[in-house]
Short mmCIF file of C-alpha atoms in Angstrom, two decimals:
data_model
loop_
_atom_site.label_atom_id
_atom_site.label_comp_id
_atom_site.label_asym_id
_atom_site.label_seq_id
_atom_site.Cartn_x
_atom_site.Cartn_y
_atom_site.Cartn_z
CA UNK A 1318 113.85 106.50 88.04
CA UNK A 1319 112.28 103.63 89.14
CA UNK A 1320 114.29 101.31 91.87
CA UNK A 1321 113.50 97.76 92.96
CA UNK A 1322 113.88 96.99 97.02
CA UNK A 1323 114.60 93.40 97.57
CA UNK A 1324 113.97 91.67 100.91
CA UNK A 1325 116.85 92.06 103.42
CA UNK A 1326 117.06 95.70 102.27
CA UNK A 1327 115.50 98.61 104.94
CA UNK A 1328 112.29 100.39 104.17
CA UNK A 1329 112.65 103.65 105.99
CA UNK A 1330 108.79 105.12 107.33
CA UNK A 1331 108.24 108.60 108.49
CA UNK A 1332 105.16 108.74 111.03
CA UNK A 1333 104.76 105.59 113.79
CA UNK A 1334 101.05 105.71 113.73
CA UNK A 1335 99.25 102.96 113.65
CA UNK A 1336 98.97 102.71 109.69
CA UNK A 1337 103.00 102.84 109.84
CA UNK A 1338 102.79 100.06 112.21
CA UNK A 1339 100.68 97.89 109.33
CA UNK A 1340 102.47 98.57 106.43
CA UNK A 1341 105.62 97.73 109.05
CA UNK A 1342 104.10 94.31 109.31
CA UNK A 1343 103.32 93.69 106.09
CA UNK A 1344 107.00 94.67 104.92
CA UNK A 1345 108.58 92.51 107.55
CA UNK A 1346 106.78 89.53 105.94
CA UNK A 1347 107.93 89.91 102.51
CA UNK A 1348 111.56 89.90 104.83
CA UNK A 1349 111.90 94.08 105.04
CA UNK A 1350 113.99 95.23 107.53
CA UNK A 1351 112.08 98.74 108.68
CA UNK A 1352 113.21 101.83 110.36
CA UNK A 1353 110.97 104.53 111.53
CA UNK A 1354 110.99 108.11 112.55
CA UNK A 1355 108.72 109.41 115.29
CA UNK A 1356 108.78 111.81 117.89
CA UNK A 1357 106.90 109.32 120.24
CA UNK A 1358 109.34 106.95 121.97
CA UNK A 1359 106.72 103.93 122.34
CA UNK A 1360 104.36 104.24 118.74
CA UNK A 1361 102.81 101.84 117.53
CA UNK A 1362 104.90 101.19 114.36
CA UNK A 1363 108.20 101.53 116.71
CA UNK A 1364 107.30 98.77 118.84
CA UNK A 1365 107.98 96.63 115.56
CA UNK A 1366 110.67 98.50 114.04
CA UNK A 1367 114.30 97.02 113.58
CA UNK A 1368 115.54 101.01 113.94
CA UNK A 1369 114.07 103.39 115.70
CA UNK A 1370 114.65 107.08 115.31
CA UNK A 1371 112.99 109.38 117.62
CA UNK A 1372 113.35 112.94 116.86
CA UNK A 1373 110.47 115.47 115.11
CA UNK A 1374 109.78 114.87 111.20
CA UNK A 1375 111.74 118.53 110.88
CA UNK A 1376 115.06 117.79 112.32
CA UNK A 1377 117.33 117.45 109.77
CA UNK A 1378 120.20 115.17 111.47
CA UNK A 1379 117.07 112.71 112.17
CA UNK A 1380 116.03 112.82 108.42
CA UNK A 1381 119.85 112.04 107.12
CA UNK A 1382 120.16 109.23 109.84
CA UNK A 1383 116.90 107.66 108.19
CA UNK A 1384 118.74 108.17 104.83
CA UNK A 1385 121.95 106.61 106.02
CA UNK A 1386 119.75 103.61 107.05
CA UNK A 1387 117.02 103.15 104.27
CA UNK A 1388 117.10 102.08 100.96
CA UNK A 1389 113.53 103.31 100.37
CA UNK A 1390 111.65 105.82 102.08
CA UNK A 1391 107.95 105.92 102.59
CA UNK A 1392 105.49 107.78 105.00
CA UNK A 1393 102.25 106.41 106.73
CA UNK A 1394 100.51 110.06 106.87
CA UNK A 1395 100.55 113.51 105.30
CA UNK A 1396 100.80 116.06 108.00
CA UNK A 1397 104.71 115.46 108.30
CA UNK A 1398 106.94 118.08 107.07
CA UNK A 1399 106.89 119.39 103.83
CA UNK A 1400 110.10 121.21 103.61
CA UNK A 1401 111.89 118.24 105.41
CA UNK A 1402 110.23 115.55 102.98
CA UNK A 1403 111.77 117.70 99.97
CA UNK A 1404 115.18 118.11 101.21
CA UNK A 1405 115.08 114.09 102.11
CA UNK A 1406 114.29 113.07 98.87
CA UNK A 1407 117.44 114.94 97.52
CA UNK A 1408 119.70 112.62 99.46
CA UNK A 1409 117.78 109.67 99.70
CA UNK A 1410 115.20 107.19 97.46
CA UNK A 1411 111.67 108.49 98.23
CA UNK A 1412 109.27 107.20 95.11
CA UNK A 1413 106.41 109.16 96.36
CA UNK A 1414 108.38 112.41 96.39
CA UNK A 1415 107.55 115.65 98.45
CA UNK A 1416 104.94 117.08 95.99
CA UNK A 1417 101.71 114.86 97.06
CA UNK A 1418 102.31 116.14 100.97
CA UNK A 1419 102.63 119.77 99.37
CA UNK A 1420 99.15 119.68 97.63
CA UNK A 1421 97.54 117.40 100.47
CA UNK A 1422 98.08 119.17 102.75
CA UNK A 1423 96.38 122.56 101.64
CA UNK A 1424 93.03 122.06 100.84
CA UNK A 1425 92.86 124.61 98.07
CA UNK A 1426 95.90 123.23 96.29
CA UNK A 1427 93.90 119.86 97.06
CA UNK A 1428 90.53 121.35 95.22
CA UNK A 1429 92.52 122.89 92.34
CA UNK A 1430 94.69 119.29 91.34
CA UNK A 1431 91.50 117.67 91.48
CA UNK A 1432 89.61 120.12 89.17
CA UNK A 1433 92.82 120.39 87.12
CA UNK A 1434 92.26 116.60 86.74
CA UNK A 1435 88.88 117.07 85.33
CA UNK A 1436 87.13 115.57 88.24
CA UNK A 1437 83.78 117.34 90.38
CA UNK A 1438 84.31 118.64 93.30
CA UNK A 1439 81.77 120.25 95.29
CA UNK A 1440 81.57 124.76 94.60
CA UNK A 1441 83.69 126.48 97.23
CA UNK A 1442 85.84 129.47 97.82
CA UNK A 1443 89.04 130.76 99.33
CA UNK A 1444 89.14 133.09 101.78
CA UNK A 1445 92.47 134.04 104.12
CA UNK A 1446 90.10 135.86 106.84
CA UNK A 1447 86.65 135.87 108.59
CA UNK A 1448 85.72 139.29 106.62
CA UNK A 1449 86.75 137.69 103.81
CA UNK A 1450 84.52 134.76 104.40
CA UNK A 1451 81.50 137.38 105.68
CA UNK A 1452 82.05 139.28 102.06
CA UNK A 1453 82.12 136.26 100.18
CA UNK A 1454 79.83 133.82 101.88
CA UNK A 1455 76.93 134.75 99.06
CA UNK A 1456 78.78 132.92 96.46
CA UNK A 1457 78.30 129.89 97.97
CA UNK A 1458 74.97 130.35 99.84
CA UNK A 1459 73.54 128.41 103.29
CA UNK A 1460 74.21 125.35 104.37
CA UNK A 1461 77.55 125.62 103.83
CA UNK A 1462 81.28 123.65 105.70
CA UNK A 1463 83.55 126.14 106.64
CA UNK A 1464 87.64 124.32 106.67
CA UNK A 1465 90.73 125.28 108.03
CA UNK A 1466 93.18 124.92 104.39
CA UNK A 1467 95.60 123.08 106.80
CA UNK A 1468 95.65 120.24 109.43
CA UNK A 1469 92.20 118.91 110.64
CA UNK A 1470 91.04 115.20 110.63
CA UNK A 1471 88.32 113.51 111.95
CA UNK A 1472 85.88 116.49 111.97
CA UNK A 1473 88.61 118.51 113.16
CA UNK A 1474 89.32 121.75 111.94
CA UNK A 1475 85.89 122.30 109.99
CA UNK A 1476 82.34 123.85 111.27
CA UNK A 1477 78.83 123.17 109.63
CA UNK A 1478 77.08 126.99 109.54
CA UNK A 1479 73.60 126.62 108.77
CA UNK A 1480 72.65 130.47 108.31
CA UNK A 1481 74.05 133.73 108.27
CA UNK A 1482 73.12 134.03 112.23
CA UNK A 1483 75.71 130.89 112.61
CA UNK A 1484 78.39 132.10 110.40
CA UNK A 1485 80.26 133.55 113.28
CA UNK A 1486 80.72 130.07 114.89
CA UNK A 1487 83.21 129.81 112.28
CA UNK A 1488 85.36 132.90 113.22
CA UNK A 1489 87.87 130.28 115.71
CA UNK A 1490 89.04 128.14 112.12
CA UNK A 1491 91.00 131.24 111.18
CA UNK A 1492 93.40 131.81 114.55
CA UNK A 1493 95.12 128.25 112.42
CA UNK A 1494 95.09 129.04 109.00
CA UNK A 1495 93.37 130.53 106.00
CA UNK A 1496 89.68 128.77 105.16
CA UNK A 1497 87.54 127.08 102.41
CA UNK A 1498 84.22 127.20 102.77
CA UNK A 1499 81.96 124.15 100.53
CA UNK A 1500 78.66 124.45 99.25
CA UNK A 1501 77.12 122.03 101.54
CA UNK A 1502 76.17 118.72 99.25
CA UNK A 1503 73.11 116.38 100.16
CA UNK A 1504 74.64 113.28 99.56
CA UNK A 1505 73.20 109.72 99.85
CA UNK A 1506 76.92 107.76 100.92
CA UNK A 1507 79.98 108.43 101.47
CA UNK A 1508 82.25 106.17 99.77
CA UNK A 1509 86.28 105.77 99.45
CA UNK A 1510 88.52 103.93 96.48
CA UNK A 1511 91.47 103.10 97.57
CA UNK A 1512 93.94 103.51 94.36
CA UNK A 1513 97.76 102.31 94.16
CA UNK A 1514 99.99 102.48 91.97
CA UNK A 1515 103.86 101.95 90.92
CA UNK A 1516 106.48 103.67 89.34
CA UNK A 1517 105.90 101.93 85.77
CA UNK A 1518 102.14 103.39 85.93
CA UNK A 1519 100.86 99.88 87.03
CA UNK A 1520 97.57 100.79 88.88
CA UNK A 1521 94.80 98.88 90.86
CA UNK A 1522 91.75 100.05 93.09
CA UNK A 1523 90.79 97.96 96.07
CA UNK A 1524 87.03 96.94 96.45
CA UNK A 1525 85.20 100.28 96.86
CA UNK A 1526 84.36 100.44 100.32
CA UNK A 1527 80.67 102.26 101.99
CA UNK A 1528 81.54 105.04 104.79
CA UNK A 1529 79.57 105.20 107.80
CA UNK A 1530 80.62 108.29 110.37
CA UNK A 1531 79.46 108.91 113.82
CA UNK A 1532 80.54 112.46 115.07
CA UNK A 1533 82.96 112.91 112.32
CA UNK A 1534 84.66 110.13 112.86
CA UNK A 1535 84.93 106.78 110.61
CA UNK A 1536 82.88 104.39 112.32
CA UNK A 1537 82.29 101.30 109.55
CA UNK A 1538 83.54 100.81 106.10
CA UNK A 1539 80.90 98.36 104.47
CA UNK A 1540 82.36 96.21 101.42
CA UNK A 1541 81.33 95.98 98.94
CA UNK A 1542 79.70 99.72 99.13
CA UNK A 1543 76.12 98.71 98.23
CA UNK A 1544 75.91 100.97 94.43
CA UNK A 1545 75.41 100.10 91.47
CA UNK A 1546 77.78 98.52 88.74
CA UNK A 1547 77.81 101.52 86.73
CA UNK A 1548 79.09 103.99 89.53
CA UNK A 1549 81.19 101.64 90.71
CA UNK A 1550 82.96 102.06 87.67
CA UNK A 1551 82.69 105.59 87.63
CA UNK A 1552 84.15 105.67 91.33
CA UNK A 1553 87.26 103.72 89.96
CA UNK A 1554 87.59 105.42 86.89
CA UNK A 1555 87.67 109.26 88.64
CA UNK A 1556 90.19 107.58 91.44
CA UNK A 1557 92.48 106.64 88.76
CA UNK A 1558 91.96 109.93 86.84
CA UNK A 1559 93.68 111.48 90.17
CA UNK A 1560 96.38 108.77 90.49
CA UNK A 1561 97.77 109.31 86.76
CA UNK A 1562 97.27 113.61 86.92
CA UNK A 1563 99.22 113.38 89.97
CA UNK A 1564 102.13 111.13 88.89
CA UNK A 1565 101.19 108.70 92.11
CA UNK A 1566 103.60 106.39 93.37
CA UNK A 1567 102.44 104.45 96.76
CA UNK A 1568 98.28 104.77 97.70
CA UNK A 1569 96.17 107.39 97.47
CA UNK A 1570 92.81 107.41 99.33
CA UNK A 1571 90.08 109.11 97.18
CA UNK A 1572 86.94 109.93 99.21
CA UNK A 1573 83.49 110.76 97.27
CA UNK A 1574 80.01 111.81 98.12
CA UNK A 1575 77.05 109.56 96.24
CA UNK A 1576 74.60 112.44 95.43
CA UNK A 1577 70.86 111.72 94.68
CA UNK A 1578 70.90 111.01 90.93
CA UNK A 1579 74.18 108.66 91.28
CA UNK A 1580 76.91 111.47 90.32
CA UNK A 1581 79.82 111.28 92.02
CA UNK A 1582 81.54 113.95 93.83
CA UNK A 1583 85.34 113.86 95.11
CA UNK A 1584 85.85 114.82 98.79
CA UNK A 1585 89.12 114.47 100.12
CA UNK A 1586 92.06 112.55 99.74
CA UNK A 1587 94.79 111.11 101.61
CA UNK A 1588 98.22 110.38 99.87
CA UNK A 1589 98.99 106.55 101.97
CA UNK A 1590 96.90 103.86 103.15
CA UNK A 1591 93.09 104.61 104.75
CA UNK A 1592 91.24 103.64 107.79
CA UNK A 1593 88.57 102.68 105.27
CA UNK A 1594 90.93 100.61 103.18
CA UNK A 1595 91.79 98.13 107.01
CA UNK A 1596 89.53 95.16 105.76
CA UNK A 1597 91.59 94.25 102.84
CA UNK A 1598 93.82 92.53 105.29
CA UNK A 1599 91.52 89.72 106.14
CA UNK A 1600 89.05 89.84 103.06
CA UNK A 1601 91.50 90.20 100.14
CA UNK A 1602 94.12 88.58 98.45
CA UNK A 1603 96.61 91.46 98.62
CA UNK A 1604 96.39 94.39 101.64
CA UNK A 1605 96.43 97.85 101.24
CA UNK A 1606 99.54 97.64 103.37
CA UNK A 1607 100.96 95.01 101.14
CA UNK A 1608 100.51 96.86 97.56
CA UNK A 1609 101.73 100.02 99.37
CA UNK A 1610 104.59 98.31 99.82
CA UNK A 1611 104.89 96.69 96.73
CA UNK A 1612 104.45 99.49 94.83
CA UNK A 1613 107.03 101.62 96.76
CA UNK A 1614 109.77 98.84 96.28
CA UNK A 1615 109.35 99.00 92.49
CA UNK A 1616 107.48 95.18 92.45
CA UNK A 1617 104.67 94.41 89.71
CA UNK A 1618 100.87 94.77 91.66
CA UNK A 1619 98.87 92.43 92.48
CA UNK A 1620 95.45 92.87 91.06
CA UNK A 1621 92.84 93.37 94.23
CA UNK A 1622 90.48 90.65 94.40
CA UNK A 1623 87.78 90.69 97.17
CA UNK A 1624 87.55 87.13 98.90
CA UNK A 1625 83.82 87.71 100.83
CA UNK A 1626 81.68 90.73 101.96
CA UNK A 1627 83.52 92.46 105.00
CA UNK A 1628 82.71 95.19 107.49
CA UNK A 1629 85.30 96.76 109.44
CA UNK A 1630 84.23 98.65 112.57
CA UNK A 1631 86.76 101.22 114.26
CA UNK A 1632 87.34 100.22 117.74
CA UNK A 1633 87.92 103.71 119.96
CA UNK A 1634 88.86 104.08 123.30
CA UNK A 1635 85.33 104.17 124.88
CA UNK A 1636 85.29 100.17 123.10
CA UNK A 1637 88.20 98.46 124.18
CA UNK A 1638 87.44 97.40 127.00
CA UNK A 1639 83.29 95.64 125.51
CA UNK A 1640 85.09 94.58 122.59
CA UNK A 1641 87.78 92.23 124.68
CA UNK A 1642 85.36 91.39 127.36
CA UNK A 1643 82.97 90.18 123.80
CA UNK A 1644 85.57 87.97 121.89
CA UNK A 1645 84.26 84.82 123.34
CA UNK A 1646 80.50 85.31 121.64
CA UNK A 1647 82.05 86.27 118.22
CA UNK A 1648 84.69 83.97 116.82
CA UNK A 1649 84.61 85.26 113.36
CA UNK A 1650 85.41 88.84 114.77
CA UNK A 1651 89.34 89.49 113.94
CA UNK A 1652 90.31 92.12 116.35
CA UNK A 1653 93.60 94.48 115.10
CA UNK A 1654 95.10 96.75 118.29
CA UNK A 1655 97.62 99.54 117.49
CA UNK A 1656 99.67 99.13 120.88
CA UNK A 1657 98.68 102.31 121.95
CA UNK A 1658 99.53 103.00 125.68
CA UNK A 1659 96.08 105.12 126.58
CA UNK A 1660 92.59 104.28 125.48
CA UNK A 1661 91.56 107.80 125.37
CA UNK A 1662 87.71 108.75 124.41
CA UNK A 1663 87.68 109.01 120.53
CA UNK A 1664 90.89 107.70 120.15
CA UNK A 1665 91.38 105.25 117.37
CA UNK A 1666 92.58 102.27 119.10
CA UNK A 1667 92.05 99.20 116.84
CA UNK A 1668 89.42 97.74 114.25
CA UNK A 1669 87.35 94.38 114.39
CA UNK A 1670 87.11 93.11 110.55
CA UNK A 1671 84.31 90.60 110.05
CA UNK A 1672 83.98 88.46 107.19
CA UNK A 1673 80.02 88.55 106.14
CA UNK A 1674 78.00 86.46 104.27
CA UNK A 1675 74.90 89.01 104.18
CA UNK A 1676 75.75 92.45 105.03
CA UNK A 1677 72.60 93.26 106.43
CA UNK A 1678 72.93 90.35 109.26
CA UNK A 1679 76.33 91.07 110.25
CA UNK A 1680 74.97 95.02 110.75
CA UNK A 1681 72.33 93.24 113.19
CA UNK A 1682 74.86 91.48 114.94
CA UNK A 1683 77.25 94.76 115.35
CA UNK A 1684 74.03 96.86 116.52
CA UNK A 1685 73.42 94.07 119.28
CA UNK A 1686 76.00 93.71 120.69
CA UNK A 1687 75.69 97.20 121.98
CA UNK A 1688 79.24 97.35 121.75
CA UNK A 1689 79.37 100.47 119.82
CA UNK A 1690 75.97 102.06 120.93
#
């Protein structure tokens, strides 16, 4: 059953990550009250909270005080706890429910809903050991990813064999968990649609967004992602596919591969708000924080419109220090820091969004100022 939260009321957030600490923001506009549970006494999305619960995403008396306190229940990332997440949503209002962590978080569950959806995905197999994977490797063939079914982000958790002679670098990804290994695909981009959706099947993609990685790790999301109409509206039309099989309530982050002869193939996906969805705060007229929000509190969505071109670059912790000392030279630069404590190497500390009127200058203008290089 579908519920409407009304400002005043308490949106409860598991996870105090910096995309709980957005969505906190956005909710405290529209007059949320918000409470969060985190292990971390000083996250990012607790430095903004009205309630603070600090306790690990399994302890039960933590999960019934969040409850006790919330009138809605949301979560900013998947790798909480499943079990936890399905005995909450028994006692409390949780719109998303516990079955989108359950199949995000495996990778072969993940594979299957997406195929059971009628949707590519690249060839790959399941395999619980590293003689299993030896046996079995010829089914797939060389190149080939090699992925821990559980945990891993940011390049995390997954190893690139090139040959048989390489297949052993593999062999650590089973001391966490049981494997797939992917056909590799020789993709042209890497693109993401960002899909919401609310309880009364109301759904909306955000401007389809261009990937750039360095090292695994989400470097710039270009937007608009510079394909054509027509896959474009393939893109939205496979996102929403996934939404409606899986019942979505809240965002779900559908990432693709662009092959050579514009076919589409589906990725990954994350079950909240993306790092590659972070522009739509400056160049739409509704967030990805915003709609989440909206759509989790039983409101109608707003449909996504894009205002201007936009980059957004991911500020780490090598860059916080040249992106500060820069802000004088680049007014139209809007800097976003998490209010994380340690700018560690790699460590996703912020974003810059910058509002472009040709793509291809403002890509000059990142690349000189030798911020990121």
């Amino acid at each position: 059953m579908t519920k409407t939260i009304y400002p005043g009321q308490t949106i409860g957030i598991i996870g105090g990550g910096q995309l709980g600490r957005m969505m906190a923001l956005a909710a405290k506009e529209a007059g949320f009250k918000v409470a969060v549970l985190e292990p971390t006494m000083d996250s990012p999305c607790g430095q903004i909270a009205d309630i603070r619960i600090v306790a690990p995403y399994n302890d039960e008396a933590a999960l019934e005080e969040l409850a006790d306190v919330s009138e809605v229940i949301t979560y900013e990332f998947e790798n909480i706890d499943y079990e936890g997440l399905k005995r909450l949503a028994e006692i409390a209002y949780v719109p998303q429910g516990a079955d989108l962590v359950r199949i995000t978080q495996d990778r072969i569950l993940e594979k299957k809903s997406i195929r059971a959806a009628g949707v590519p995905v690249a060839k790959f197999i399941e395999v619980q050991n590293y003689d299993e994977l030896v046996s079995n490797i010829d089914n797939i063939g060389y190149p080939c990813v090699v992925k821990t079914t559980r945990g891993g982000y940011d390049g995390k958790g997954q190893q690139i064999v090139k040959s048989k002679d390489a297949l052993k670098l593999a062999k650590p990804l089973f001391e966490h968990s049981a494997c797939i290994a992917e056909a590799f695909v020789p993709f042209n981009k890497e693109i993401s649609v960002i899909v919401q959706r609310n309880g009364n099947g109301e759904t909306y993609c955000l401007p389809i967004g261009e990937n750039i990685h360095v090292n695994h790790i989400l470097h710039e999301t270009i937007v608009p992602a510079r394909i054509s109409t027509s896959l474009s509206d393939k893109a939205v039309e496979a996102a929403e596919t996934i939404a409606n099989h899986l019942n979505l309530i809240g965002t779900l982050a559908v990432e693709m591969f662009v092959l050579e002869d514009d076919k589409l193939l589906i990725n990954e996906l994350a079950p909240r708000p993306h790092n590659s969805g972070h522009y739509s705060i400056e160049a739409c007229n509704v967030s990805q924080f915003h709609q989440h929000v909206r759509a989790v509190c039983g409101w109608p969505l707003r449909q996504p419109k894009l205002w201007t071109n936009a980059i957004m670059v991911n500020v780490l912790g090598q860059h916080v220090i040249p992106v500060t000392n820069s802000l004088s030279k680049y007014p139209n630069w809007s800097l976003h820091l998490y209010g994380k404590s340690e700018a560690k190497e790699n460590r996703k500390m912020g974003h810059v969004t910058i509002l472009s009127d040709n793509i291809e200058e403002t890509l000059t203008e990142i690349e000189q100022s030798k911020i990121w290089s």
